[in-house]
PDB file of C-alpha atoms and ligand atoms in Angstrom:
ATOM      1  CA  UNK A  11      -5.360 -18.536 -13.346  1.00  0.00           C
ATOM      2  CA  UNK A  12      -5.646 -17.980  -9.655  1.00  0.00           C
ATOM      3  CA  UNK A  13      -8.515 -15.547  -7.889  1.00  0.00           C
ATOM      4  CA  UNK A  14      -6.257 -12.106  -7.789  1.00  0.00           C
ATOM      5  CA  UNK A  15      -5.351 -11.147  -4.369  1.00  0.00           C
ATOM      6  CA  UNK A  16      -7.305  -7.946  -5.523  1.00  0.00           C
ATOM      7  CA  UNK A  17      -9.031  -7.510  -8.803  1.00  0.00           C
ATOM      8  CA  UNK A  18     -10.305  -3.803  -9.808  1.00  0.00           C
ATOM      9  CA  UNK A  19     -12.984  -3.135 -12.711  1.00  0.00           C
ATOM     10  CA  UNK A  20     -13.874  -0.055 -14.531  1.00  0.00           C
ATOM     11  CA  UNK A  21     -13.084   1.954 -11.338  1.00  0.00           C
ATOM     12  CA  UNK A  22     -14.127   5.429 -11.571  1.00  0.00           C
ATOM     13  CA  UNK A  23     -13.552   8.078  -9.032  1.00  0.00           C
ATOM     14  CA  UNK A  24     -14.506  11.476  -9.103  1.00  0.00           C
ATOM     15  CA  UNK A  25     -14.215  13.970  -6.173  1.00  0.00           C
ATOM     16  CA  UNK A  26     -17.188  16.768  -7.126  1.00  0.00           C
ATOM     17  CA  UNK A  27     -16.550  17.672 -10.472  1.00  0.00           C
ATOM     18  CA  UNK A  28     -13.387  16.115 -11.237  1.00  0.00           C
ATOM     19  CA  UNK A  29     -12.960  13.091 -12.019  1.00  0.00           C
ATOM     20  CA  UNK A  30      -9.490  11.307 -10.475  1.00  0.00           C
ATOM     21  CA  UNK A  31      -9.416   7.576 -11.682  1.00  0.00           C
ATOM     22  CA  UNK A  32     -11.126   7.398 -14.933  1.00  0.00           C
ATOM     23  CA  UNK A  33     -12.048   3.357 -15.033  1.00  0.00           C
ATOM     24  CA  UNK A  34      -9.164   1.688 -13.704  1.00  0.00           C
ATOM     25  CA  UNK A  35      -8.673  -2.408 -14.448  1.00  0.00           C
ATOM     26  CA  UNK A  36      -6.183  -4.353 -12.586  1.00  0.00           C
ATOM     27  CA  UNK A  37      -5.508  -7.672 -11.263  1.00  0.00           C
ATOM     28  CA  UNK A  38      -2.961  -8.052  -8.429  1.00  0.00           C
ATOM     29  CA  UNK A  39      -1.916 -11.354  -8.244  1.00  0.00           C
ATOM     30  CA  UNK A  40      -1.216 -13.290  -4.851  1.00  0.00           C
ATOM     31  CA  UNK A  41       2.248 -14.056  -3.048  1.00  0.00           C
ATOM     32  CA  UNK A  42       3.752 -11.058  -5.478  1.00  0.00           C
ATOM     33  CA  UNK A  43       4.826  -7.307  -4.876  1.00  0.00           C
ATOM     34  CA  UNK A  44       3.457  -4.812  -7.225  1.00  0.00           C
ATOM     35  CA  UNK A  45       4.708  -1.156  -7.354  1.00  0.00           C
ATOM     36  CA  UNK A  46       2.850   1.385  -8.699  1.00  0.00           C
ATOM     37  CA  UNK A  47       4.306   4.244 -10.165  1.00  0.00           C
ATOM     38  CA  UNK A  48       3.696   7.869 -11.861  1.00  0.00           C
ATOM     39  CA  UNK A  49       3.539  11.100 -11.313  1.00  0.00           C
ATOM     40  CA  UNK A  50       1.987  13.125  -8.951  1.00  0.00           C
ATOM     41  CA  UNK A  51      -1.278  13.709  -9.086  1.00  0.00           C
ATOM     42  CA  UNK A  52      -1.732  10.798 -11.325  1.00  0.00           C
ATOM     43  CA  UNK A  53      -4.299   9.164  -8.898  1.00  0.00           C
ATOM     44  CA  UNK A  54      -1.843   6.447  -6.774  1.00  0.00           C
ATOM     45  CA  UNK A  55      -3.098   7.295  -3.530  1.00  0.00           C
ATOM     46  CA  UNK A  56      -6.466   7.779  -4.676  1.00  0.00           C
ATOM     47  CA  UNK A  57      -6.640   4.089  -6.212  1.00  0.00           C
ATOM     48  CA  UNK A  58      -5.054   2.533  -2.752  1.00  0.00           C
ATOM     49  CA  UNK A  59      -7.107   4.416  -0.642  1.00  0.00           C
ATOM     50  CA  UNK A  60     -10.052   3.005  -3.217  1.00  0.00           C
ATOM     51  CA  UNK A  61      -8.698  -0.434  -2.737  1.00  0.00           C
ATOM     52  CA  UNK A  62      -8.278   0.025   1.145  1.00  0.00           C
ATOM     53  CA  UNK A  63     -12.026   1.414   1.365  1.00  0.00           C
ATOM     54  CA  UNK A  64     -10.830   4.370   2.744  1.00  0.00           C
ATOM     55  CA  UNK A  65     -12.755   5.866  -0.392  1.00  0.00           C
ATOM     56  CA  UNK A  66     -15.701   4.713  -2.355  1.00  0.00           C
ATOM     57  CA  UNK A  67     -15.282   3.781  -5.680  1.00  0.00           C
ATOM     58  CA  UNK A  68     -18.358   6.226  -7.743  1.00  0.00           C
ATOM     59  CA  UNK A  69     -18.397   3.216 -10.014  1.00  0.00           C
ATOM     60  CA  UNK A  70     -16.843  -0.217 -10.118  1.00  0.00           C
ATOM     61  CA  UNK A  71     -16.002  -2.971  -8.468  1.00  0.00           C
ATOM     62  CA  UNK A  72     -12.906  -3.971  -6.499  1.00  0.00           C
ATOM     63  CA  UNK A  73     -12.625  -7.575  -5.157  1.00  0.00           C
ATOM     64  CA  UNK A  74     -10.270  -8.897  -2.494  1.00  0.00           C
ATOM     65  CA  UNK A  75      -9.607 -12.610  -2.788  1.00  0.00           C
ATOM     66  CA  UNK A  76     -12.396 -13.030  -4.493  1.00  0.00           C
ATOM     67  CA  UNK A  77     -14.632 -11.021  -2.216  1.00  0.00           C
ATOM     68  CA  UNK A  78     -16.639  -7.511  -3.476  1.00  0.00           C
ATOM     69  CA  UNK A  79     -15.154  -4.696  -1.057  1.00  0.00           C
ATOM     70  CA  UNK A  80     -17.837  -2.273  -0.325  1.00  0.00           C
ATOM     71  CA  UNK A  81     -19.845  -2.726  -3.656  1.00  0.00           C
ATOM     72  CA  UNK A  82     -21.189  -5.230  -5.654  1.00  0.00           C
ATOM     73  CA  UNK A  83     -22.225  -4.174  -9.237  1.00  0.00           C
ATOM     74  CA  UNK A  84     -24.537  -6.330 -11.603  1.00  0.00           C
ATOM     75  CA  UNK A  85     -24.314  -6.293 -15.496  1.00  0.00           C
ATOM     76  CA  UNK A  86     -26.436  -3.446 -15.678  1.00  0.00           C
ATOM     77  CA  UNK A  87     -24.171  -1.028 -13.787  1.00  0.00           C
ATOM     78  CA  UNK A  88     -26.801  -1.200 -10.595  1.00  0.00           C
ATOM     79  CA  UNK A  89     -24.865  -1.235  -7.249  1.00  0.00           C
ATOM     80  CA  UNK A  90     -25.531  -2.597  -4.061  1.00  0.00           C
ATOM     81  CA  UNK A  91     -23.749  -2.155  -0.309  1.00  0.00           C
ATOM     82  CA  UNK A  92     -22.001  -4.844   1.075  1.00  0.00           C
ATOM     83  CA  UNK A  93     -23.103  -5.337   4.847  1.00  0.00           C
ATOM     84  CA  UNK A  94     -21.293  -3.480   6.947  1.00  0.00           C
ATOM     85  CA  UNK A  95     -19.875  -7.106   8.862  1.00  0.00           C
ATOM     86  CA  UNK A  96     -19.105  -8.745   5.757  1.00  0.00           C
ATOM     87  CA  UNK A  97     -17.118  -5.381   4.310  1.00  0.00           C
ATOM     88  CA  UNK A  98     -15.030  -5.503   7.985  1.00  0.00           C
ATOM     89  CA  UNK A  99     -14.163  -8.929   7.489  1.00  0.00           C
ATOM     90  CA  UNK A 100     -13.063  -8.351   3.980  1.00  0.00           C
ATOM     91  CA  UNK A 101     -11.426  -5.000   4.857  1.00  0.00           C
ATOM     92  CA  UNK A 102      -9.156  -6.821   7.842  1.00  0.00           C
ATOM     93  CA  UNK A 103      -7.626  -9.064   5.313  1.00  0.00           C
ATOM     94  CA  UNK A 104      -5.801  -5.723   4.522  1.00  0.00           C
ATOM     95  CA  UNK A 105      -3.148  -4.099   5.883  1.00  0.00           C
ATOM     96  CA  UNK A 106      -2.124   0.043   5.272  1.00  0.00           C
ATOM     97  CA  UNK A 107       1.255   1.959   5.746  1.00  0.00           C
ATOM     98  CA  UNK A 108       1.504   5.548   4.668  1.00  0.00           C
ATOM     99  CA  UNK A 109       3.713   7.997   4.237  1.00  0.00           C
ATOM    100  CA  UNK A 110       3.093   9.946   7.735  1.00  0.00           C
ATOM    101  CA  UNK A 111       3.571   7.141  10.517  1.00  0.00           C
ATOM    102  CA  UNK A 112       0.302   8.284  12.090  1.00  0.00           C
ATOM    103  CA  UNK A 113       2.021   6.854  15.727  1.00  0.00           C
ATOM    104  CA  UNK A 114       0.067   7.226  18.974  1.00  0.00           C
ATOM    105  CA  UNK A 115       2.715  10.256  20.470  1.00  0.00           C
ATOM    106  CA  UNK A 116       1.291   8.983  23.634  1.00  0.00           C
ATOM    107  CA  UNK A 117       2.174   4.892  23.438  1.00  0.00           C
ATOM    108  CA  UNK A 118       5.636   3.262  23.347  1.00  0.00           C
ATOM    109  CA  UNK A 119       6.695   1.062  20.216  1.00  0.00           C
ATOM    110  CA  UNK A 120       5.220  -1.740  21.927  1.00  0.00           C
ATOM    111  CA  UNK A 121       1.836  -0.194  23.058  1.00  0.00           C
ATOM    112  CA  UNK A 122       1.215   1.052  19.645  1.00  0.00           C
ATOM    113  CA  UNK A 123       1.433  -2.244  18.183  1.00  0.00           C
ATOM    114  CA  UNK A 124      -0.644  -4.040  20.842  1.00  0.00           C
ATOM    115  CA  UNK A 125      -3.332  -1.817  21.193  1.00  0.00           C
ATOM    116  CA  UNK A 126      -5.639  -2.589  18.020  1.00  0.00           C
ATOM    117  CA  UNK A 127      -4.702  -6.208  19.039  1.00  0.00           C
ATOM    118  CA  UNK A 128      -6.234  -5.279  22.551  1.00  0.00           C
ATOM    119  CA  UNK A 129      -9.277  -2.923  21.508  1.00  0.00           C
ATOM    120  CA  UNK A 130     -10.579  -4.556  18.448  1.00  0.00           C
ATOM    121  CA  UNK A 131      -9.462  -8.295  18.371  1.00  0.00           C
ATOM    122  CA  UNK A 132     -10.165  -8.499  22.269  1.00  0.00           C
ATOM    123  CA  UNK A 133      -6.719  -9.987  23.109  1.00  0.00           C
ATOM    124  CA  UNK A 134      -5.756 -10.198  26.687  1.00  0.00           C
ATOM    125  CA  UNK A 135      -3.022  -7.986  27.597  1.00  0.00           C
ATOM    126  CA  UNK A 136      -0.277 -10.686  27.998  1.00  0.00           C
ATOM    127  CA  UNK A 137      -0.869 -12.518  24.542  1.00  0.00           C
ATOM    128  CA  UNK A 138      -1.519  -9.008  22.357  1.00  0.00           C
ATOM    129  CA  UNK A 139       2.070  -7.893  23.835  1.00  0.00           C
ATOM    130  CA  UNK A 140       3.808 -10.984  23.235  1.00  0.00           C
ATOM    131  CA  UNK A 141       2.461 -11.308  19.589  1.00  0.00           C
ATOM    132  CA  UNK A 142       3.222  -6.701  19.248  1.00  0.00           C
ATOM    133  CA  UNK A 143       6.900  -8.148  20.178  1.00  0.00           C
ATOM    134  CA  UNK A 144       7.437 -10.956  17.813  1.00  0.00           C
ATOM    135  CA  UNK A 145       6.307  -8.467  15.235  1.00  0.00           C
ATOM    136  CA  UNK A 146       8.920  -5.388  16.456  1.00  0.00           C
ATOM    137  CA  UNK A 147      11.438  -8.049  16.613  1.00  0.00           C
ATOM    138  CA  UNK A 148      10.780  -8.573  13.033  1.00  0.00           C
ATOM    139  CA  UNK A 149      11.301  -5.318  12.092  1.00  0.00           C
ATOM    140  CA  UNK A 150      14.321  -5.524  14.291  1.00  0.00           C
ATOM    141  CA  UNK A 151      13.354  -3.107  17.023  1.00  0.00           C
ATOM    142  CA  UNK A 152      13.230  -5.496  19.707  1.00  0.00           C
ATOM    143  CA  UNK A 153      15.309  -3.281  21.859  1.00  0.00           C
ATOM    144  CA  UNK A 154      12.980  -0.221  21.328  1.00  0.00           C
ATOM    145  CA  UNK A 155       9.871  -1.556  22.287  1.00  0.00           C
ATOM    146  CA  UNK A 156       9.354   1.156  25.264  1.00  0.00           C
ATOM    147  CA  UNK A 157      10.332   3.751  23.377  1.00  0.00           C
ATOM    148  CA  UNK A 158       8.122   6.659  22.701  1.00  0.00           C
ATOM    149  CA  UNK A 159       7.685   8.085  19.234  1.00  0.00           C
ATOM    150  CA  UNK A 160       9.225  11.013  19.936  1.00  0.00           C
ATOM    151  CA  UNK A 161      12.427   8.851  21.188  1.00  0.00           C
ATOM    152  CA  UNK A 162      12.524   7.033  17.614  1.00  0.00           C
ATOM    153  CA  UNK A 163      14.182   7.803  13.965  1.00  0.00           C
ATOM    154  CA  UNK A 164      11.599   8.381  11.116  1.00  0.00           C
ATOM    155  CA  UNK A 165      12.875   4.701  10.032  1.00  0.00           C
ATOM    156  CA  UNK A 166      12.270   3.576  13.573  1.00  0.00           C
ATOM    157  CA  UNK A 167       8.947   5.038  13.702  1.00  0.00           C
ATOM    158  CA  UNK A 168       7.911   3.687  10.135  1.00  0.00           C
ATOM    159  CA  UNK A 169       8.823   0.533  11.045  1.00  0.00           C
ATOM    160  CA  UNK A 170       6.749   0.066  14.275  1.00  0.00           C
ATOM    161  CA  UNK A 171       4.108   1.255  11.674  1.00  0.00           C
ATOM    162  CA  UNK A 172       4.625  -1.623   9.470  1.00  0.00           C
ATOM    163  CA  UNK A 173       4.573  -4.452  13.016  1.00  0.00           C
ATOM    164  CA  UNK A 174       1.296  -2.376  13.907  1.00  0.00           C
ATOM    165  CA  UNK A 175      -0.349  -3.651  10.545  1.00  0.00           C
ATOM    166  CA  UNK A 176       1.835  -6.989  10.000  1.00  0.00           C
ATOM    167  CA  UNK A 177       0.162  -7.977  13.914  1.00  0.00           C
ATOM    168  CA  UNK A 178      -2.987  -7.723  12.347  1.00  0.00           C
ATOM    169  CA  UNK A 179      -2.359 -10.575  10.266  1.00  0.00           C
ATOM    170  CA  UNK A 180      -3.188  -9.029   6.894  1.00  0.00           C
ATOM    171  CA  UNK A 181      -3.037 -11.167   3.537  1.00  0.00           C
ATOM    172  CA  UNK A 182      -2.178  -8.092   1.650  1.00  0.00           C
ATOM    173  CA  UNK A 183      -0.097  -5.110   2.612  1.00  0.00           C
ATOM    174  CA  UNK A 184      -0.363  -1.753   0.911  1.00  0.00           C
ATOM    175  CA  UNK A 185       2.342   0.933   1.212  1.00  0.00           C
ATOM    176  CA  UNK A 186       1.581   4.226  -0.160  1.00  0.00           C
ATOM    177  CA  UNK A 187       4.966   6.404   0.027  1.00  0.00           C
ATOM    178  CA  UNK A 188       6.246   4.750   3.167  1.00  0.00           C
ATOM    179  CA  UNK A 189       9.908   6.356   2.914  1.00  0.00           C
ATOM    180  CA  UNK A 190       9.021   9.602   1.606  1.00  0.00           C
ATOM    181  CA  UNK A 191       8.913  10.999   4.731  1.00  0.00           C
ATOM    182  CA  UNK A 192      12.322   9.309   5.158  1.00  0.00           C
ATOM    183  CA  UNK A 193      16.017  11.095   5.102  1.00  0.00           C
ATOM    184  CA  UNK A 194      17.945   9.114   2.127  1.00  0.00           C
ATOM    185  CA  UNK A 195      19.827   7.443   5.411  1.00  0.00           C
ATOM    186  CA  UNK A 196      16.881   6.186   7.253  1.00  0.00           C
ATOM    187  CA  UNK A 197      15.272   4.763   3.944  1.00  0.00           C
ATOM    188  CA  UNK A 198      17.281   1.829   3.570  1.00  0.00           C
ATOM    189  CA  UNK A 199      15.836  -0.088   6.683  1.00  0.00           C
ATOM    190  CA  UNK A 200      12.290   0.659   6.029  1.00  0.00           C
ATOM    191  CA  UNK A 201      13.045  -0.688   2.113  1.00  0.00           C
ATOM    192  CA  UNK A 202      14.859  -4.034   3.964  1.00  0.00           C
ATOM    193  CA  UNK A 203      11.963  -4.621   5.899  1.00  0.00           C
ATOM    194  CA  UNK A 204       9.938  -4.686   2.997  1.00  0.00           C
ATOM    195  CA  UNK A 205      12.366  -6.790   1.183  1.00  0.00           C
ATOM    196  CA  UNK A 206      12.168  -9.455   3.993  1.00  0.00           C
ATOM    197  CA  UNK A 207       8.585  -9.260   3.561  1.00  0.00           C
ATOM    198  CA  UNK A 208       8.214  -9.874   0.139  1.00  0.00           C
ATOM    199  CA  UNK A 209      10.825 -12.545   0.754  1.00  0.00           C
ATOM    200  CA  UNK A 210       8.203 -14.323   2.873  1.00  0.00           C
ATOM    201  CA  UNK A 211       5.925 -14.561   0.289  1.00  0.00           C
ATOM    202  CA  UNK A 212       3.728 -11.390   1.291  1.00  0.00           C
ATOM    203  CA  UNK A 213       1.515 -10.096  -1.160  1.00  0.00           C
ATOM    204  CA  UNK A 214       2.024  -6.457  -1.724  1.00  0.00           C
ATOM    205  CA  UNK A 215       1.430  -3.085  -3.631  1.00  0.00           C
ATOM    206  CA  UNK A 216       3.968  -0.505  -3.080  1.00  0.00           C
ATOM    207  CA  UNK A 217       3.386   2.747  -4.357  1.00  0.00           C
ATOM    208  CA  UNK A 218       6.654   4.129  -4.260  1.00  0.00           C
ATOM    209  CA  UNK A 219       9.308   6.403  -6.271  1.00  0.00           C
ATOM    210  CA  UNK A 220      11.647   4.626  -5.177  1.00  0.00           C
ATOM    211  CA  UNK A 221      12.222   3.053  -8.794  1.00  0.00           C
ATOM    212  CA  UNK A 222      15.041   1.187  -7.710  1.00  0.00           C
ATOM    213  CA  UNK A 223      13.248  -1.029  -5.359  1.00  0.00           C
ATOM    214  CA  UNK A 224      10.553  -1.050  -7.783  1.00  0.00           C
ATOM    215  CA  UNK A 225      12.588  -2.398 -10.354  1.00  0.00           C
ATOM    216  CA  UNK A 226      14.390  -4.658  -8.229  1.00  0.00           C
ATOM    217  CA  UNK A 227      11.976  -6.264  -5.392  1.00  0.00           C
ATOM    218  CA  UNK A 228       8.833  -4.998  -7.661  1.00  0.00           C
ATOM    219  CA  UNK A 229       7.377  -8.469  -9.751  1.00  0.00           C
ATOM    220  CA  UNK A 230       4.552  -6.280 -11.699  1.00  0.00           C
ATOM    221  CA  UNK A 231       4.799  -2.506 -12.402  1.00  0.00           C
ATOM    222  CA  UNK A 232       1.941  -0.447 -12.829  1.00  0.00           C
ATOM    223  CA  UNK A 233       2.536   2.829 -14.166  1.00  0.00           C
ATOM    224  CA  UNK A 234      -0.333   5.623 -13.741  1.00  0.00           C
ATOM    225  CA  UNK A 235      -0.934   8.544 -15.905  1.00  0.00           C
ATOM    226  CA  UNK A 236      -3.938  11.101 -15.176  1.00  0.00           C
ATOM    227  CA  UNK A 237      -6.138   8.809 -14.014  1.00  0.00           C
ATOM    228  CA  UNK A 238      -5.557   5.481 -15.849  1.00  0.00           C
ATOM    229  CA  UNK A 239      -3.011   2.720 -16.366  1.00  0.00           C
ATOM    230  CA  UNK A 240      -0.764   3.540 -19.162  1.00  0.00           C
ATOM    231  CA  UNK A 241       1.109   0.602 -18.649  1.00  0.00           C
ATOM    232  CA  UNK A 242       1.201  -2.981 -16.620  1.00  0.00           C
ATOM    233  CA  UNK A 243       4.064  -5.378 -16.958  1.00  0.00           C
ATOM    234  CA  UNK A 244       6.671  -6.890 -15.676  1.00  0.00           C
ATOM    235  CA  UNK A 245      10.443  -4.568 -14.582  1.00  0.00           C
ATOM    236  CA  UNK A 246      12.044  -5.375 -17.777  1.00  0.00           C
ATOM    237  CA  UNK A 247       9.423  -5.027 -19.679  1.00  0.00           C
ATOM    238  CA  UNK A 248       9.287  -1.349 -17.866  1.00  0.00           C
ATOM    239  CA  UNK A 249      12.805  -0.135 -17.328  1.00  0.00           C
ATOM    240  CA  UNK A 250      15.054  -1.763 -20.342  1.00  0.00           C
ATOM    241  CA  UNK A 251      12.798  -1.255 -23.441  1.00  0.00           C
ATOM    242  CA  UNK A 252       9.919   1.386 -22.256  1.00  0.00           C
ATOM    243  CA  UNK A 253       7.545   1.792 -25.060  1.00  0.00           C
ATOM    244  CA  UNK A 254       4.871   4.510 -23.879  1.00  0.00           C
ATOM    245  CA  UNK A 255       6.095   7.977 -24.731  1.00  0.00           C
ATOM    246  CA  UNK A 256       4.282   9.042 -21.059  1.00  0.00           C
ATOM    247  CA  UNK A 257       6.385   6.442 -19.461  1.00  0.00           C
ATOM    248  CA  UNK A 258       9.970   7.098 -20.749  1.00  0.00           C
ATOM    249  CA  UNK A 259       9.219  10.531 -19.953  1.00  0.00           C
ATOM    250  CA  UNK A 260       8.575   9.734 -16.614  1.00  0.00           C
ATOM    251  CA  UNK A 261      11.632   7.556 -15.990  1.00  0.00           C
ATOM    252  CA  UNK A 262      13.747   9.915 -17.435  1.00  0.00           C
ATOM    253  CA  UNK A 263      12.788  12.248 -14.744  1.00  0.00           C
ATOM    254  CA  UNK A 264      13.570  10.009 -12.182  1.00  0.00           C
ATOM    255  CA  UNK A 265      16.610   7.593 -13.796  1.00  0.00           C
ATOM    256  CA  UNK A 266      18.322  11.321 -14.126  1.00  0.00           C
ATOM    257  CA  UNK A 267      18.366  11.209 -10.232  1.00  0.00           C
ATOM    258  CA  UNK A 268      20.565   8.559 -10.063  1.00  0.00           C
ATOM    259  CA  UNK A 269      18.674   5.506  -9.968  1.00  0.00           C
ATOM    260  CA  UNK A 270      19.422   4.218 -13.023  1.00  0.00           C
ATOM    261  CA  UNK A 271      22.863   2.518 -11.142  1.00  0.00           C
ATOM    262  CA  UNK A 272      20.464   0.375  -8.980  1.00  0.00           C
ATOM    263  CA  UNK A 273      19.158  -1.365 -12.345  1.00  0.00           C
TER     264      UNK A 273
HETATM  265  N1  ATP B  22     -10.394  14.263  -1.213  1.00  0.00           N
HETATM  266  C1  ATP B  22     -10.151  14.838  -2.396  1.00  0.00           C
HETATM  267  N2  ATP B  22     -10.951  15.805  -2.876  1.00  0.00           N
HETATM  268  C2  ATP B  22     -10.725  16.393  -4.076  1.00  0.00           C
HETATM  269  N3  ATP B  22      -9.718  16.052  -4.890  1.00  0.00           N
HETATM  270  C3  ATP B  22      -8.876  15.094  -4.472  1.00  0.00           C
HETATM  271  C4  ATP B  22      -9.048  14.433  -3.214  1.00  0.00           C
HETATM  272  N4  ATP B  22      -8.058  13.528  -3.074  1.00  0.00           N
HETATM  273  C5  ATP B  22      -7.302  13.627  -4.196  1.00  0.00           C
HETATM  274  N5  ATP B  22      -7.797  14.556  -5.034  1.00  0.00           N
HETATM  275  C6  ATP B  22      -7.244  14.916  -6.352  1.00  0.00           C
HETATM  276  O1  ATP B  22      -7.059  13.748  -7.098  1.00  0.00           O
HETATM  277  C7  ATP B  22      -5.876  13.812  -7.877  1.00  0.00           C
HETATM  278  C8  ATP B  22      -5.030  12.582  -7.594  1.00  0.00           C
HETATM  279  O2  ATP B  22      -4.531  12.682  -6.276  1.00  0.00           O
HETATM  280  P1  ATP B  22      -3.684  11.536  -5.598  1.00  0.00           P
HETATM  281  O3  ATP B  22      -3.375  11.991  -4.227  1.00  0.00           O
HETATM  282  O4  ATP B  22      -4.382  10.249  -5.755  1.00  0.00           O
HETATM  283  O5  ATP B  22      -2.375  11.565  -6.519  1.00  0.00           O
HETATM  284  P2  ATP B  22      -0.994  10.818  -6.307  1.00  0.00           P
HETATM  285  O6  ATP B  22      -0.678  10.133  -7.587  1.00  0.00           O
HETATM  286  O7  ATP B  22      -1.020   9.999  -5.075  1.00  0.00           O
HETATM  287  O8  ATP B  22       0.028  12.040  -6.139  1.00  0.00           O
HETATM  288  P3  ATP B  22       1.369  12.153  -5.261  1.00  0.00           P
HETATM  289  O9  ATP B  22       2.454  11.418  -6.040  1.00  0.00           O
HETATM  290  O10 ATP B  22       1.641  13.623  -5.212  1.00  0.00           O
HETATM  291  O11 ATP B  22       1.108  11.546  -3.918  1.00  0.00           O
HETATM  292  C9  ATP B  22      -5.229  15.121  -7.567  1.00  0.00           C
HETATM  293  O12 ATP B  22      -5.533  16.027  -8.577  1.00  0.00           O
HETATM  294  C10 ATP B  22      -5.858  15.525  -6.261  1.00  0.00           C
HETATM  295  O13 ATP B  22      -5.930  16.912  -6.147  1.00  0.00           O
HETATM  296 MG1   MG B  23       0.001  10.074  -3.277  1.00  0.00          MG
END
């Protein structure tokens, strides 16, 4: 088998007291888009952020590519800090959308997706913009690249969100929520954009209630329930013959609304 784009082992999280992801295994393999689903409060955003580094695991291990991310851990449970410049080199091979664009109000389409180019990659002006518009072209808003957020649709807005992080150059793209935000009109384009993505061969996660893209542009479907994985498989394995009581429940819930005609 090959190295997972991102392998995760016996990850624990706890915030204080509580304890959120209660040793989490997973291996997300390269070149596919995997969804993960469940309810809220089930510990999806917690688990991204975790495999972003936006949160330290409290025990385990989470590899990208092969790499350790943050942490290595021997047999014995004893962990050890990954330099700071080996972590940023592993961290840039990831890229992050969320649910709230998180747009500089102050930058146009276009300045937004340069600037990181400019600041941290050291790109002269010229070359950062030209790459920042290839990317908004892909995301088909070459005609809004001076546009201010505040002159942009939600789906507009998302999607200079996604060129931001795809002009990065990431191996591995991680969405958490990215149309929730959305109006049921505007969520279509953000969801084609991903579709063209995973088209090109783009290894994602998706965490997403949107169950219809899950269960059609979704290749491995994780399903999340207080703190662990209740379920890994592939979309038919999840939405035509559910097995886990937790999981039918859930889909219930959500096939009710609807999406259920998308399958
Ligand atoms: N920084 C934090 N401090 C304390 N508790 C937290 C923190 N972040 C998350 N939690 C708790 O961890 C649990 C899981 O939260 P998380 O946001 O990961 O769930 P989720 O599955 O993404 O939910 P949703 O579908 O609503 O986005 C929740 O009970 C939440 O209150
Ligand atoms: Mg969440």
């Amino acid at each position: 088998m090959s190295v997972p784009a991102i392998a995760v082992r016996n990850l624990i999280k706890t915030f204080g007291e509580t304890t959120v992801l209660h040793g989490i295994d997973l291996a997300i393999e390269p070149g596919r888009v995997s969804c993960i689903i469940g309810p809220s409060g089930s510990g999806k955003s917690t688990l991204l952020r975790c495999m972003a580094f936006l949160e330290e695991a409290t025990h385990g291990t989470i590899s990208i590519n092969g790499e350790m991310l943050g942490f290595t851990e021997d047999s014995k449970g004893r962990r050890e800090r990954v330099s700071a410049a080996n972590n940023r080199a592993i961290r840039a091979q990831l890229g992050m959308v969320f649910q709230q664009f998180n747009l500089w109000p102050h930058m146009t389409a276009l300045g937004n997706v340069s600037e990181a180019l400019k600041t941290v990659h050291k790109m002269g002006r010229k070359d950062a913009e030209e790459r920042a518009m290839a990317q908004l072209v892909k995301v088909g808003l070459e005609g809004r690249a001076g546009h201010y957020p505040s002159q942009l649709s939600g789906g507009q807005q998302q999607r200079v969100a996604i060129a931001r992080a795809l002009a990065l150059k990431p191996k591995i793209m991680l969405f958490d929520e990215p149309t929730s935000s959305l109006d049921p009109e505007l969520t279509g384009e953000v969801l084609n954009v991903m579709r063209d993505l995973a088209a090109e061969g783009m290894t994602m996660i998706v965490v997403s209630h949107e169950i219809g893209f899950a269960a059609t542009v979704g290749q491995q479907i994780i399903f999340l329930d207080q703190g662990k994985v209740l379920f890994s498989g592939s979309p038919q394995e999840v939405f035509k013959k559910p097995r886990n009581p937790r999981l039918e429940q859930f889909l219930d819930t959500y096939l009710d609304r609807g999406a259920s005609m998308l399958l």
